[in-house]
Short mmCIF file of C-alpha atoms in Angstrom, two decimals:
data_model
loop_
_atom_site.label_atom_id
_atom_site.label_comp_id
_atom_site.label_asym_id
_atom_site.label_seq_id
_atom_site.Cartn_x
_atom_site.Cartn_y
_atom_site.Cartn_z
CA UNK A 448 44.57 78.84 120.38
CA UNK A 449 41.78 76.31 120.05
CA UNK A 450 43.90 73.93 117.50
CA UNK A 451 47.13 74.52 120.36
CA UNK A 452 44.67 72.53 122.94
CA UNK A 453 43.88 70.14 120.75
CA UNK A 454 47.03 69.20 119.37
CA UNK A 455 47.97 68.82 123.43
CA UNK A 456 45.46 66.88 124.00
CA UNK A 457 46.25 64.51 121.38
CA UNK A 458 50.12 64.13 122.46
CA UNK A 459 48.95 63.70 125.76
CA UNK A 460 46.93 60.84 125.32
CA UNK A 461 49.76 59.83 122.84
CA UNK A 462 52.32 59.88 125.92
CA UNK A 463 49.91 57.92 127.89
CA UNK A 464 49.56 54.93 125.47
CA UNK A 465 53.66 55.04 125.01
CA UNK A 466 54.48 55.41 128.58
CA UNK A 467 52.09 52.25 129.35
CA UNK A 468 53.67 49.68 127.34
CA UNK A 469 56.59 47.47 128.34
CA UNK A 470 59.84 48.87 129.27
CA UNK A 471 61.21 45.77 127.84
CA UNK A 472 59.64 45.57 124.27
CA UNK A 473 61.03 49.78 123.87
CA UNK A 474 64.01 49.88 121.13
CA UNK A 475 66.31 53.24 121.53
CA UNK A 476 64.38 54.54 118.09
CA UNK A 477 61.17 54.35 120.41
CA UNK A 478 62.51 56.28 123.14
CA UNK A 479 63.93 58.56 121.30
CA UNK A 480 60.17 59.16 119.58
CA UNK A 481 59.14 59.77 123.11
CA UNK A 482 61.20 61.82 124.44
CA UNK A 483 60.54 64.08 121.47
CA UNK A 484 57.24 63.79 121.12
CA UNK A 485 57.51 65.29 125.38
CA UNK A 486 59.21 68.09 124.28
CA UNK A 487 56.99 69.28 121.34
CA UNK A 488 53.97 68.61 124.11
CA UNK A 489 56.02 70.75 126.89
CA UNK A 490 56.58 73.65 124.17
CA UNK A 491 52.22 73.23 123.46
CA UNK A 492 51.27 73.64 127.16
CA UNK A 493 53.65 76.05 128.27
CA UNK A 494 51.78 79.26 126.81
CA UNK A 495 48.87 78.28 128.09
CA UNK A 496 47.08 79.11 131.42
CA UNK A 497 47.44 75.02 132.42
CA UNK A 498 51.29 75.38 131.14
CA UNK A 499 51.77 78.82 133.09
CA UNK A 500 50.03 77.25 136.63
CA UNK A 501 52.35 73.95 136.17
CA UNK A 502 55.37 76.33 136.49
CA UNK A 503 54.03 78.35 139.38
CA UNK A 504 53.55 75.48 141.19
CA UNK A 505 57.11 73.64 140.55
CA UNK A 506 59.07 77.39 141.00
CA UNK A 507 57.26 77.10 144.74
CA UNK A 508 57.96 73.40 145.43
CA UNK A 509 61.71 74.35 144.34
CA UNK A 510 61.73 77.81 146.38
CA UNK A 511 60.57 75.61 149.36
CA UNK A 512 62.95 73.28 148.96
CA UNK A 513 65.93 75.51 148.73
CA UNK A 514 64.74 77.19 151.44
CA UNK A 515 64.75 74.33 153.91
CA UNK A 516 68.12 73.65 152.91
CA UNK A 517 69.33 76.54 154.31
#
């Protein structure tokens, strides 16, 4: 569990540094890298207690939203 956080940790500060740069200088290759490199971090938080708390709190926001629709 203790390598899981890490490994997290490190795509997360990964995502940081890609998101920051220029949208300009980005080539379709480097989004792609991204956009995978999201994913494999999604799959890493979402066992954990951070992951599960993140999805409690969007499943409200969206069950408060579809309930104002009504």
């Amino acid at each position: 569990m203790v390598l899981t956080i890490n490994v997290a940790v490190l795509l997360a500060v990964i995502i940081v540094v890609r998101l920051r740069r220029r949208v300009q200088a980005r080539k379709r290759s480097d989004e792609q890298l991204t956009v995978v490199i999201v994913l494999v971090f999604g799959v890493l938080v979402a066992p954990t207690a951070f992951g599960q708390g993140i999805a409690d709190v969007v499943g409200q926001l969206a069950d408060g939203i579809t309930d104002s629709g009504r």
